[in-house]
Structure formats: structure tokens, C-alpha cells
Coordinates of C-alpha atoms and ligand atoms in Angstrom, one line a residue:
M1 CA -4.0 14.8 15.6
Q2 CA -6.0 15.3 12.4
I3 CA -3.6 16.0 9.6
T4 CA -4.7 18.1 6.4
I5 CA -2.3 18.3 3.3
E6 CA -3.7 21.2 1.0
H7 CA -2.3 21.7 -2.7
L8 CA 1.0 20.2 -1.7
T9 CA 4.0 20.5 -4.2
K10 CA 7.5 19.5 -4.2
Q11 CA 9.6 20.3 -7.1
F12 CA 13.4 19.3 -7.5
G13 CA 14.8 21.1 -10.3
N14 CA 12.7 19.9 -13.0
T15 CA 11.2 16.6 -11.3
T16 CA 7.7 17.4 -9.9
A17 CA 8.0 14.9 -7.0
V18 CA 4.8 15.5 -5.4
N19 CA 2.2 17.3 -7.6
D20 CA -0.9 19.3 -6.0
L21 CA -1.4 16.6 -3.2
S22 CA -4.7 17.2 -1.2
I23 CA -5.6 14.9 1.5
T24 CA -7.1 14.8 4.8
L25 CA -5.8 12.2 7.0
E26 CA -8.2 11.5 9.9
S27 CA -7.0 11.3 13.6
G28 CA -6.2 8.0 15.4
K29 CA -6.2 6.1 11.9
L30 CA -3.4 4.5 10.3
I31 CA -2.8 5.6 6.7
A32 CA -0.8 3.9 4.0
L33 CA 0.8 6.1 1.4
L34 CA 1.0 3.6 -1.5
G35 CA 2.9 3.7 -4.9
P36 CA 5.6 2.5 -7.0
S37 CA 9.2 3.5 -6.3
G38 CA 9.8 7.0 -7.2
C39 CA 6.1 8.0 -6.9
G40 CA 6.8 10.5 -4.2
K41 CA 6.0 8.7 -1.1
S42 CA 9.3 9.8 1.1
T43 CA 9.1 13.2 -0.1
T44 CA 5.4 13.6 1.0
L45 CA 6.1 11.9 4.2
N46 CA 9.2 14.1 4.5
M47 CA 7.5 17.6 3.9
L48 CA 4.7 16.2 6.9
S49 CA 7.6 16.0 9.1
G50 CA 9.4 19.3 8.1
I51 CA 12.2 17.4 7.1
L52 CA 11.9 19.0 3.4
P53 CA 10.8 22.4 2.7
V54 CA 7.5 22.7 0.6
T55 CA 7.5 24.3 -2.7
S56 CA 4.3 25.2 -2.4
G57 CA 0.8 24.0 -0.4
R58 CA 0.3 23.8 3.1
V59 CA 0.3 21.3 6.2
L60 CA -1.9 21.7 8.8
F61 CA -2.1 19.8 12.2
D62 CA -5.5 19.8 13.7
G63 CA -6.1 23.0 11.5
K64 CA -3.1 24.9 12.9
D65 CA -0.6 25.6 9.9
V66 CA 2.4 23.9 10.7
T67 CA 4.0 24.4 7.2
A68 CA 7.0 26.5 8.4
L69 CA 7.7 24.5 11.7
P70 CA 10.9 22.5 12.0
P71 CA 10.6 18.7 12.6
E72 CA 11.3 19.0 16.6
K73 CA 8.5 21.3 16.9
R74 CA 5.9 19.4 14.9
G75 CA 5.7 16.3 17.6
I76 CA 6.1 13.7 15.1
G77 CA 8.0 10.5 15.5
L78 CA 10.0 9.0 12.7
V79 CA 10.9 5.6 11.7
F80 CA 12.8 4.8 8.5
Q81 CA 13.8 1.7 6.8
N82 CA 17.2 1.4 8.0
Y83 CA 16.6 1.3 11.8
A84 CA 19.3 4.2 12.7
L85 CA 19.5 2.9 16.1
Y86 CA 22.6 4.3 17.8
P87 CA 24.9 1.1 17.8
H88 CA 27.0 2.2 21.0
M89 CA 23.6 2.3 23.2
T90 CA 21.6 -0.6 24.6
A91 CA 17.9 -0.6 23.5
R92 CA 16.9 0.7 26.7
Q93 CA 19.3 4.0 26.1
N94 CA 18.1 4.2 22.8
I95 CA 14.5 4.9 23.7
C96 CA 15.7 7.0 26.5
F97 CA 17.5 9.3 24.5
P98 CA 14.8 11.3 23.1
M99 CA 13.6 12.0 26.5
E100 CA 17.0 13.0 27.6
I101 CA 16.9 15.5 25.2
K102 CA 13.5 16.8 26.4
K103 CA 15.1 16.8 29.9
I104 CA 12.8 14.5 31.3
P105 CA 13.8 13.1 34.9
K106 CA 15.7 9.7 35.1
K107 CA 13.1 7.9 36.8
Q108 CA 10.5 9.1 34.6
R109 CA 12.3 8.2 31.5
L110 CA 13.0 4.5 32.9
E111 CA 9.5 4.0 33.7
R112 CA 8.4 5.5 30.4
A113 CA 10.9 3.0 28.5
A114 CA 9.9 0.2 30.4
E115 CA 6.0 1.0 29.3
L116 CA 7.3 1.1 25.7
A117 CA 9.1 -1.8 25.8
E118 CA 6.0 -3.8 27.1
L119 CA 4.2 -2.2 24.4
V120 CA 6.5 -3.3 21.5
H121 CA 7.3 -6.7 23.1
I122 CA 11.1 -6.2 23.5
T123 CA 11.3 -6.0 27.6
P124 CA 13.6 -8.9 27.7
Y125 CA 16.2 -7.4 25.5
L126 CA 16.4 -3.9 26.8
D127 CA 19.9 -4.3 27.8
R128 CA 21.5 -5.6 24.6
K129 CA 23.0 -3.2 21.8
P130 CA 21.6 -3.1 18.3
A131 CA 24.3 -5.8 16.9
E132 CA 22.9 -8.2 19.4
L133 CA 19.1 -7.8 18.0
S134 CA 17.4 -9.4 15.1
G135 CA 15.9 -7.2 12.5
G136 CA 12.7 -7.4 13.6
Q137 CA 13.9 -6.3 17.3
Q138 CA 15.8 -3.5 16.1
Q139 CA 12.8 -2.3 14.4
R140 CA 10.5 -2.6 17.4
V141 CA 13.2 -0.5 19.2
A142 CA 13.0 2.0 16.5
I143 CA 9.4 2.4 16.9
A144 CA 9.6 2.7 20.8
R145 CA 12.1 5.4 20.3
A146 CA 9.8 7.2 18.2
L147 CA 6.9 7.0 20.5
A148 CA 9.2 8.0 23.4
K149 CA 8.5 11.5 22.4
D150 CA 4.7 11.3 22.8
P151 CA 4.4 12.3 19.6
Q152 CA 0.9 13.3 18.2
V153 CA 1.8 12.0 14.7
L154 CA 3.9 8.6 14.0
L155 CA 5.7 8.6 10.4
L156 CA 7.0 5.3 9.0
D157 CA 8.9 5.3 5.7
E158 CA 9.0 1.7 4.4
P159 CA 9.8 0.4 8.1
L160 CA 9.7 -3.3 7.2
S161 CA 11.6 -3.1 3.7
N162 CA 14.8 -4.5 5.2
L163 CA 12.9 -7.6 6.8
D164 CA 12.5 -10.9 5.7
A165 CA 9.0 -12.2 4.4
K166 CA 7.8 -13.8 7.1
L167 CA 8.9 -11.3 9.6
R168 CA 7.6 -8.8 7.5
V169 CA 4.3 -10.2 7.8
E170 CA 4.5 -10.7 11.5
M171 CA 5.8 -6.9 12.2
R172 CA 2.9 -5.5 10.1
E173 CA 0.3 -6.9 12.4
E174 CA 2.7 -5.6 15.3
I175 CA 2.3 -2.1 13.9
R176 CA -1.2 -2.4 13.5
R177 CA -1.4 -3.6 17.3
I178 CA 0.8 -1.0 18.5
Q179 CA -0.8 1.8 16.7
R180 CA -4.3 0.6 18.0
E181 CA -3.2 0.7 21.6
S182 CA -1.3 3.7 21.0
K183 CA -4.0 5.5 19.1
I184 CA -1.6 7.8 17.4
T185 CA -2.3 9.0 14.0
T186 CA 0.1 7.3 11.6
V187 CA 1.4 7.4 8.1
F188 CA 2.9 4.1 6.8
V189 CA 4.4 4.5 3.6
T190 CA 5.2 1.2 1.5
H191 CA 5.3 0.3 -2.0
D192 CA 3.6 -3.2 -1.1
Q193 CA 0.0 -3.2 -2.2
E194 CA -0.4 -6.4 0.0
E195 CA 1.1 -4.7 3.2
A196 CA -1.2 -1.7 2.7
S197 CA -4.2 -3.3 2.4
S198 CA -3.5 -5.3 5.3
I199 CA -2.8 -2.6 7.9
A200 CA -4.1 0.5 6.8
D201 CA -7.5 2.0 7.6
Q202 CA -7.0 4.5 4.4
V203 CA -4.7 4.1 1.4
V204 CA -3.7 6.9 -0.5
L205 CA -2.5 5.4 -3.9
L206 CA 0.3 8.0 -5.8
R207 CA 1.6 7.7 -9.3
D208 CA 4.3 10.3 -10.4
G209 CA 3.5 12.6 -7.6
I210 CA -0.3 12.7 -8.3
K211 CA -3.1 11.1 -6.1
Q212 CA -4.6 8.7 -8.0
Q213 CA -7.3 7.5 -5.2
E214 CA -8.0 7.4 -1.8
D215 CA -10.3 5.1 0.1
T216 CA -10.2 2.0 2.2
A217 CA -7.9 -1.0 0.5
R218 CA -11.2 -2.8 -0.4
G219 CA -12.7 0.3 -2.2
L220 CA -9.5 1.0 -4.2
Y221 CA -9.7 -2.9 -5.2
E222 CA -13.6 -3.3 -5.9
N223 CA -14.0 0.0 -7.3
P224 CA -10.7 1.7 -8.9
V225 CA -11.1 4.9 -10.5
N226 CA -8.8 4.3 -13.4
F227 CA -6.5 1.4 -15.0
F228 CA -3.5 2.1 -12.9
V229 CA -5.3 1.4 -9.6
A230 CA -7.3 -1.7 -11.3
D231 CA -3.6 -3.2 -11.9
F232 CA -1.5 -1.9 -8.7
L233 CA -4.0 -3.9 -6.3
G234 CA -4.6 -7.5 -6.3
T235 CA -2.6 -11.0 -6.2
P236 CA -2.6 -12.4 -8.9
P237 CA -2.5 -9.0 -11.0
I238 CA -5.7 -8.3 -12.8
N239 CA -6.0 -9.9 -15.9
K240 CA -5.4 -7.4 -18.9
L241 CA -7.2 -8.4 -22.3
H242 CA -6.8 -5.9 -25.0
G243 CA -9.0 -5.4 -27.9
K244 CA -11.1 -2.5 -29.8
I245 CA -14.7 -1.7 -30.0
A246 CA -16.6 -3.0 -33.2
G247 CA -20.4 -2.8 -33.5
G248 CA -20.9 -2.5 -29.7
K249 CA -19.0 -5.6 -28.9
I250 CA -15.2 -6.3 -28.3
R251 CA -13.1 -7.7 -30.4
L252 CA -10.2 -8.9 -28.6
E253 CA -7.0 -9.3 -30.0
G254 CA -6.1 -12.8 -31.5
Y255 CA -9.7 -13.8 -30.5
P256 CA -11.9 -15.1 -33.7
E257 CA -15.1 -13.1 -32.8
P258 CA -16.3 -10.3 -31.3
I259 CA -17.5 -10.9 -27.9
S260 CA -20.7 -9.5 -26.2
F261 CA -20.2 -7.4 -23.2
A262 CA -23.4 -4.7 -22.5
P263 CA -21.2 -1.8 -21.4
A264 CA -19.5 -1.9 -24.6
S265 CA -22.6 -1.5 -26.7
A266 CA -22.4 2.6 -25.8
L267 CA -18.8 3.0 -27.1
A268 CA -17.7 4.1 -30.5
D269 CA -16.0 1.7 -33.1
D270 CA -12.5 1.5 -32.7
L271 CA -12.0 2.7 -29.5
P272 CA -8.8 1.0 -28.0
V273 CA -10.0 -0.9 -24.8
V274 CA -8.7 -3.2 -22.0
L275 CA -11.1 -5.7 -20.3
A276 CA -9.7 -6.2 -17.1
V277 CA -11.0 -9.2 -15.0
R278 CA -9.6 -10.2 -11.6
A279 CA -8.9 -13.8 -11.1
E280 CA -12.1 -14.4 -9.2
G281 CA -14.2 -12.4 -11.7
I282 CA -15.0 -15.3 -13.8
V283 CA -17.5 -17.8 -14.0
P284 CA -16.0 -21.1 -15.2
G285 CA -18.2 -23.1 -17.7
A286 CA -21.1 -20.6 -17.5
Q287 CA -24.1 -21.7 -19.5
S288 CA -23.8 -18.3 -21.8
P289 CA -20.2 -17.8 -21.6
A290 CA -18.5 -14.3 -23.1
F291 CA -16.0 -16.2 -24.5
T292 CA -14.0 -19.6 -24.5
T293 CA -10.5 -20.2 -23.4
K294 CA -8.3 -23.1 -23.6
V295 CA -6.6 -24.4 -20.4
L296 CA -2.8 -24.1 -20.4
E297 CA -2.1 -25.2 -16.8
R298 CA -3.5 -25.7 -13.8
Y299 CA -2.0 -25.0 -10.3
S300 CA -2.9 -25.8 -6.6
L301 CA -2.7 -23.0 -4.2
G302 CA -3.8 -24.8 -1.2
K303 CA -7.4 -23.7 -0.6
D304 CA -7.7 -22.4 -4.3
E305 CA -7.0 -23.8 -7.8
L306 CA -5.7 -21.4 -10.4
V307 CA -5.8 -21.9 -14.0
R308 CA -3.9 -20.4 -16.6
L309 CA -5.9 -19.8 -20.0
A310 CA -5.3 -19.0 -23.3
V311 CA -7.8 -16.4 -24.7
G312 CA -7.7 -17.0 -28.6
E313 CA -4.1 -16.8 -30.2
T314 CA -2.4 -14.2 -28.6
Q315 CA -3.8 -13.5 -24.8
Q316 CA -3.8 -15.1 -21.8
M317 CA -5.3 -14.7 -18.5
R318 CA -5.6 -16.5 -15.0
G319 CA -8.4 -17.4 -13.1
F320 CA -10.0 -19.2 -10.1
V321 CA -11.8 -22.3 -10.7
P322 CA -13.5 -24.8 -8.0
A323 CA -11.2 -27.5 -6.9
E324 CA -13.8 -30.1 -7.6
L325 CA -14.2 -28.7 -11.3
D326 CA -12.8 -31.3 -13.6
I327 CA -10.8 -29.8 -16.2
Q328 CA -7.2 -30.1 -17.3
A329 CA -4.6 -28.6 -19.8
G330 CA -5.8 -29.2 -23.2
D331 CA -9.3 -28.8 -22.4
M332 CA -11.7 -25.9 -23.6
L333 CA -13.3 -23.9 -20.8
P334 CA -16.1 -21.4 -21.4
L335 CA -16.0 -18.3 -19.3
G336 CA -18.7 -16.1 -18.1
L337 CA -18.1 -12.8 -16.2
K338 CA -19.1 -11.7 -13.0
N339 CA -20.3 -7.9 -12.2
R340 CA -17.6 -7.8 -9.7
G341 CA -14.1 -7.7 -10.5
V342 CA -14.7 -7.0 -14.0
F343 CA -13.7 -3.7 -15.6
L344 CA -13.1 -1.9 -19.0
F345 CA -10.9 0.9 -19.4
H346 CA -9.4 3.2 -22.3
A347 CA -6.4 1.3 -23.3
E348 CA -4.2 4.2 -23.4
T349 CA -5.5 7.1 -21.0
G350 CA -6.6 4.4 -18.4
E351 CA -10.0 5.9 -18.2
R352 CA -12.7 3.7 -16.7
Y353 CA -16.1 3.2 -18.4
I354 CA -17.5 0.3 -16.3
Ligands
ADP401 N1 16.6 15.2 -2.9 C1 16.3 15.4 -4.5 N2 16.7 15.7 -5.1 C2 16.5 15.3 -6.3 N3 15.4 14.6 -6.8 C3 15.1 13.9 -6.0 C4 15.1 14.1 -4.5 N4 14.5 13.5 -3.6 C5 13.6 12.7 -4.6 N5 13.9 13.0 -5.7 C6 13.0 12.5 -6.7 O1 11.6 13.0 -6.6 C7 10.9 11.8 -7.1 C8 10.2 10.9 -5.7 O2 11.4 10.6 -5.1 P1 10.6 9.7 -3.3 O3 9.8 10.7 -2.8 O4 11.9 9.3 -2.8 O5 9.6 8.4 -4.2 P2 9.5 7.2 -3.3 O6 9.5 7.3 -1.8 O7 7.9 6.9 -3.6 O8 10.0 6.0 -3.8 C9 11.7 10.9 -7.8 O9 11.5 10.6 -9.0 C10 13.0 11.1 -7.1 O10 14.0 10.8 -8.3
MG402 MG1 10.9 6.3 -0.5

């Protein structure tokens, strides 16, 4: 099922929760709706499901306008953060419930429940009640129950937020597997950029109800359209060095002399900019460095070594260095800048120059 969202807007009084959002979600894919808390992810999902009426705009399923259809007529399965299983029913009864509503004969219900239990790996627990299941198991049951309606679309709103960190990583891989096997068009809402990046075919990043960018996770990471996108994706977060253009160079705050950075040569004097550098965007000890830093700290992250560096008097950054590089706190470290992972933005508007 292909989902098309056209100029979707949702207004709550004076708050515009979703603002003129247009997206096409391809059939059979897993799409992440990503963004900080309050950016309109749940509101968008709830308009897709029909739980919330739209203020304006349209939702199309395979080209058919479903904007006015109630949730039960849209062929969707829903999973929320709090699993919302029926506490007095066993896992099997929970999974069977939507099929009972659809008046599917008992034998077929039980067969389908057994199939779904296999798919989500909960077969041994079918006779347990929710209170006797772990968080991850409950969430698997919730997914099986959502799939029991044979939905054309699966909508998941922060389904892993209540799980601990290790289980969250396991379950996101499980959701990916279940989605691949069932091939259902899935919309996955999360505020966690790593979670979105690790499972989605396509990521839609929202801010204040407005779509910022829509691409693969790699596309967002490597080619952000603005500062917000660059800053939202990546661990550690992208380094932000503030400065101003001066004579075609960048005068970084607190750094003694202007630094050469070719793309700056076309920009007007006094323009406030942010030189944004990913931790892997540096060339430590370059022959012709862009600037020189002072090592403050060096940490080992297992396979990588990370250093915290002072850039002049007032700014700092973090960067990856090869494990064999012989530097320690107090040393001066000249840095070159790579083409990849280095961007220049307007400091206020976030507009990207390079
Ligand atoms: N029922 C509602 N009434 C009024 N404002 C709401 C309602 N639901 C959401 N909002 C507001 O709309 C914005 C988007 O909310 P939401 O879609 O829940 O964000 P997210 O899921 O990305 O955290 C927020 O500013 C929120 O306060
Ligand atoms: Mg939400």
C-alpha cells in the first residue's frame, strides 16, 4: 500500500501541530517519522490512522482518498508506546481479539494466531497473561495483535520507548525483520535518530510540524539540507564552531587568526556562520592544517579513539583519531578538514552554504 500525504495540516487552537506536510511513502517500505518531542509525529500518525480529523489536506492509500474514513475502515494496525494489551486475556486471546471482532471462525483465528506468534517469536508464551510477560514480549504480542487484522498499513508510535536500552536495540531489529517478512508498509514514529537510522528505508525529519528533509538515513547524515538536520543526526553530535566571515576566510570566535576554508571565499563579510564538523570529518596532524587545536582529553571507545580539543580560547570540538596516533592531553594538534562531514551554515537561519 502506497501512502500519499498531501498538504496535511493540523491545528489545535493556535498551535499548528502539522504544517502543510506532503510525503509519499512507498509500498512495502519502513518509513521513520523522526523529530524532537512535540514536532508533530504522533499527530501525523493519528491523521494517517483516522483517529484525528485533519484540519486540511488529504491522505491517500494507493491513490484512494481515505481522509474522511474512520480508523476501522482504513485497514491499519496500530501499536503504541504503552502496549495496551487487555490485561485479563492471555497473549493468544489478545491476538485473536481483532479477528473475533471481524467474525473470523474460531479454527481460522487460532491458526492465524499461531502463525503470528511464530512470526514475532512468542509461541512459548501464548497462554500467559500480559503481567506474566516481559516488556519486549508484551510489545511482540501487541505487534502480533496489530497484524491479526491483516492490515495494509502498520503504524507504530514510539513502540520501543518503554523498553530498556539493550532490549530496545534487539526489538528494533525484530521489528525490521517482522516488517521485511510481512512486507507491510510501516510507519514508525521515533524521536531517536539512531533508532530511525538503524531500521528505516526512508526517514522523514520533522521540526515544529514542518518537514525538514526526506531521504535515506545516510542521505540525511551526509547531505543535510540545513543546520537542524545536520545537528539532529549523528553520534557524537556534529561539532559547531561559531564565527564570522572576514575577507573570504572564517574568523572563529576565540581563535587568533582567520582560517582558510575555500567555500567561505564567496561569502560576504560579517556573515555569522557555523562551521559544522563531524567527528570523522577531521584529518589529525594534516600537513596543511585549517587550524590548530589543543588536546584536552583522549578517550577510548573500543575500536575508536575520541579526543576533545580546544579550538582557540572559547570553543571546543570532538574528533576521531587513529589509535596509533601518539598524542595526549596538553599536546597541540593541527587539523585538516575533509570534504565529507564538513558543512558551513548561516548561524541564525541554518541555511546551508556548503
Ligand atoms: N489534543 C491536543 N490538543 C492541543 N494540542 C495538542 C494536542 N495534541 C498535540 N498537541 C500539540 O501539537 C504539537 C505536536 O504534538 P505531537 O504530535 O504529540 O508531537 P510528537 O508526537 O512529535 O511529540 C505539540 O505542540 C503538542 O503540544
Ligand atoms: Mg508522540
